[in-house]
Amino acid sequence: MAAVVERPSPVDIIADRATTALSSANKFYEARPTASGNSKSYTFSLKSESFVNLQRYLFAASNLPSSNAAFETSYPRALLEPQIKQRSANDVSAFYDEMQKVLVGINNHCDAFYKDTMSESVLVASQIANFANEASTSASTMRDALVVLSQPGVGTHRLNYQDALTNFSSATDTLRNSATTAEAACRKVYKGFTDFKKVVEDDWVALKTIDKQFDKLLPTADLDANMRSTVQAAYTSINNTLHSKNELEAKGKRWMFFIPAIGIVIGIPEWLIRSKQGGAALRKSITEYENILSKLKADVQHGTRLRAASRQVGKAIDDVVSTIDAAVQALGNMIGAFAALSTSLGSIDGTLENIASAAHSPYKFKRQSALKTLHIVSKTTWPMVVNLARSFAENGLVVTKEFDISALGALPDVVEITSANWGGLDVTDDAKALFYDGANIRIRTVEPGFQDPWSGVVKTCSVLHRYGDSVRLFVCRENSGEKHEHVLCAGTIDKSHIEDAQLLEIQTRVPPAPVGSKITICAMVWGTEFVENPQAYMYVYGCHAGGTSVKFANDSVGGGKDTWFGNPKSGTVYYVFKGGSQVRQLTGREGQEIAF
């Protein structure tokens, strides 16, 4: 009898196994295929790979439009179909419709799976947890009862026998009910995973076809090349028109020179004033310039929208393609896992039934056999399920924070112009068209396409721009750069191609606004450089607060520095109103005093 009583209890064994399992914290349950003779069986391990891979796929699919209307809004038919038509001899509507059908379908399939089956997976976790809770108390009751039932000399008619049998039966029924409930939930999840795996495999076949066609019909590189050709053609026309305009203006100018004291260039186009014909020709030239520039702006706006829509749908497809294969494998693993878990719970139920039958036997050796069987199952299948319950309780079944989703859904950043100045003239809207270069900005420093705001003076150009969260400022002078151009590239600053110019990340280099200021200065430029002197910023803040004009000079806006000795300079204050986002400019030439 002593030997029987001193055996380790099922409760102790389960507690030890659970402690070991919890040492693998912050991981998840996964099925791990293991060799078992010539067949494949499944054991349980606490690992996250399959759940993570499935979640990545579900997240990627969630970024797809959920309806045909949403698809049309995100990827307008009128925008994409004309571009597709240029490269396809087939019915372009058929491709658009198929793309819409496949992508919307994938979103809907994943959404239904997430709601119906993944939520049931969480239910499985709670059912297994219930089993674990019951096991903790029932195992002890069953063991104590079986010890009594197995003692020599205990007759079935004795009171302690009947009490032990009653306690055993109650504990066994409770535990069997928990096991069968959890097993039923496992079977439901198993079916959901099995059905979804077939759906995903079918979606994968359709998506491969769409992906292959898309790369041929809407390649981003070709869209960029087309837009570059459009911009270049517009440049040629714009500069031809500007040459004509400048010649007409030059005919009538009797004298022209720079006066530093007042910071302006004096010129009197007498011929234009006296000649109706000359005036009409100039007005025609200006109108032609404005028309070409207006069309370029519209073309760039359309091209930007087309490029963005194409990149968005392409990125959505790529995200799903990059995650779907691993998701299929993960589903296979989890199907096997839930099948094995269901079998384990069913086995526990069957074993408990056998133990219960033996415990009710009038033969002592069968009752002793029941205790031995309970001991064996407590060392194998039982703690495996209980440990799994502890893992679910600690970590949950579906936790998105455990995997990196930053690459899914997010498009690579492009360089975006926030505000731009040329020779003391706000040229932001024109620069967005004239400097367009796909994901980059290409700044031409000879004949950039702007009207000349300061004739006869070498000008400077400044561009406040963003790349993702990076706020940057570029400053150059006219005629600078290799081949008279600078390219501000997507990526880190060192990827840009500039020469004899300044390119800085400025978000940490601009002094903060004083308390109570109604404006925030984003950046200041004087001549060829970014202004970094805090005193210059405080001077401008003071002018705004006091309602006085800002003097554009070395000792004020320039912060005490002559950034371009011997040359007339212009300066720009880039700022926003408190609580606003639109960047505005206060700009002036050397010697001028300008009010906000």
GROMACS .gro file of N, CA, C and O in nm, residues 1 31 53-54 77 84 96 102 113 143 190 194 232-233 251 261 270 273 279 306 328 334 338 495 503 505 528 561:
model
  112
    1MET      N    1   0.084  -0.120   0.000
    1MET     CA    2   0.000   0.000   0.000
    1MET      C    3   0.087   0.125   0.000
    1MET      O    4   0.060   0.222  -0.068
   31ALA      N    5   0.211   2.337  -3.433
   31ALA     CA    6   0.232   2.195  -3.460
   31ALA      C    7   0.372   2.177  -3.516
   31ALA      O    8   0.413   2.249  -3.605
   53ASN      N    9   0.298   3.362  -3.944
   53ASN     CA   10   0.285   3.359  -4.090
   53ASN      C   11   0.140   3.373  -4.134
   53ASN      O   12   0.109   3.441  -4.232
   54LEU      N   13   0.050   3.309  -4.062
   54LEU     CA   14  -0.091   3.322  -4.096
   54LEU      C   15  -0.140   3.464  -4.069
   54LEU      O   16  -0.213   3.521  -4.151
   77ARG      N   17  -1.094   5.324  -6.202
   77ARG     CA   18  -1.095   5.262  -6.335
   77ARG      C   19  -1.053   5.363  -6.442
   77ARG      O   20  -0.974   5.333  -6.531
   84ILE      N   21  -0.348   5.093  -6.899
   84ILE     CA   22  -0.346   4.950  -6.932
   84ILE      C   23  -0.365   4.931  -7.082
   84ILE      O   24  -0.301   4.846  -7.146
   96TYR      N   25  -0.913   4.463  -6.553
   96TYR     CA   26  -0.949   4.542  -6.437
   96TYR      C   27  -1.054   4.470  -6.353
   96TYR      O   28  -1.043   4.463  -6.230
  102VAL      N   29  -1.053   3.931  -5.784
  102VAL     CA   30  -0.958   3.851  -5.707
  102VAL      C   31  -0.920   3.920  -5.577
  102VAL      O   32  -0.922   3.860  -5.469
  113PHE      N   33  -1.283   3.431  -4.250
  113PHE     CA   34  -1.204   3.334  -4.173
  113PHE      C   35  -1.165   3.390  -4.037
  113PHE      O   36  -1.174   3.322  -3.935
  143ARG      N   37  -0.731   1.070  -0.775
  143ARG     CA   38  -0.622   0.992  -0.718
  143ARG      C   39  -0.656   0.945  -0.577
  143ARG      O   40  -0.639   0.827  -0.542
  190TYR      N   41  -1.071   2.283  -3.662
  190TYR     CA   42  -1.004   2.198  -3.762
  190TYR      C   43  -1.074   2.210  -3.897
  190TYR      O   44  -1.011   2.227  -4.001
  194THR      N   45  -0.926   2.377  -4.240
  194THR     CA   46  -0.919   2.292  -4.359
  194THR      C   47  -0.990   2.358  -4.477
  194THR      O   48  -0.937   2.362  -4.589
  232GLN      N   49   1.009   6.691  -6.974
  232GLN     CA   50   1.116   6.742  -7.059
  232GLN      C   51   1.060   6.817  -7.179
  232GLN      O   52   1.110   6.924  -7.217
  233ALA      N   53   0.956   6.761  -7.241
  233ALA     CA   54   0.894   6.827  -7.356
  233ALA      C   55   0.836   6.962  -7.314
  233ALA      O   56   0.847   7.062  -7.387
  251LYS      N   57   1.419   9.440  -7.573
  251LYS     CA   58   1.417   9.541  -7.677
  251LYS      C   59   1.390   9.681  -7.621
  251LYS      O   60   1.441   9.780  -7.672
  261ALA      N   61   2.090   9.988  -5.201
  261ALA     CA   62   2.020  10.062  -5.095
  261ALA      C   63   1.872  10.026  -5.089
  261ALA      O   64   1.811  10.024  -4.983
  270GLU      N   65   1.063  10.109  -7.247
  270GLU     CA   66   0.990  10.217  -7.316
  270GLU      C   67   0.926  10.169  -7.446
  270GLU      O   68   0.814  10.208  -7.479
  273ILE      N   69   0.609  10.004  -7.383
  273ILE     CA   70   0.504  10.097  -7.340
  273ILE      C   71   0.446  10.170  -7.460
  273ILE      O   72   0.326  10.193  -7.469
  279GLY      N   73   0.354   9.528  -7.709
  279GLY     CA   74   0.279   9.489  -7.591
  279GLY      C   75   0.193   9.367  -7.616
  279GLY      O   76   0.185   9.277  -7.532
  306LEU      N   77  -0.175   5.857  -6.095
  306LEU     CA   78  -0.163   5.727  -6.161
  306LEU      C   79  -0.051   5.646  -6.097
  306LEU      O   80  -0.067   5.526  -6.070
  328VAL      N   81  -0.023   2.918  -4.643
  328VAL     CA   82  -0.071   2.785  -4.680
  328VAL      C   83   0.002   2.678  -4.598
  328VAL      O   84  -0.059   2.584  -4.546
  334MET      N   85  -0.118   2.385  -3.877
  334MET     CA   86  -0.219   2.402  -3.773
  334MET      C   87  -0.335   2.304  -3.789
  334MET      O   88  -0.397   2.263  -3.690
  338PHE      N   89  -0.439   2.091  -3.474
  338PHE     CA   90  -0.571   2.085  -3.413
  338PHE      C   91  -0.630   1.943  -3.425
  338PHE      O   92  -0.706   1.900  -3.338
  495LYS      N   93   2.225   5.970  -5.058
  495LYS     CA   94   2.188   5.914  -5.188
  495LYS      C   95   2.164   6.023  -5.293
  495LYS      O   96   2.160   5.996  -5.412
  503LEU      N   97   2.228   7.066  -4.851
  503LEU     CA   98   2.114   6.978  -4.826
  503LEU      C   99   2.124   6.929  -4.682
  503LEU      O  100   2.220   6.863  -4.644
  505GLU      N  101   1.905   6.788  -4.305
  505GLU     CA  102   1.788   6.754  -4.225
  505GLU      C  103   1.778   6.860  -4.117
  505GLU      O  104   1.874   6.883  -4.043
  528THR      N  105   2.269   8.186  -4.998
  528THR     CA  106   2.295   8.047  -5.040
  528THR      C  107   2.296   7.949  -4.923
  528THR      O  108   2.337   7.834  -4.942
  561LYS      N  109   2.559   8.714  -4.081
  561LYS     CA  110   2.651   8.650  -4.176
  561LYS      C  111   2.616   8.688  -4.319
  561LYS      O  112   2.500   8.685  -4.359
   0.00000   0.00000   0.00000
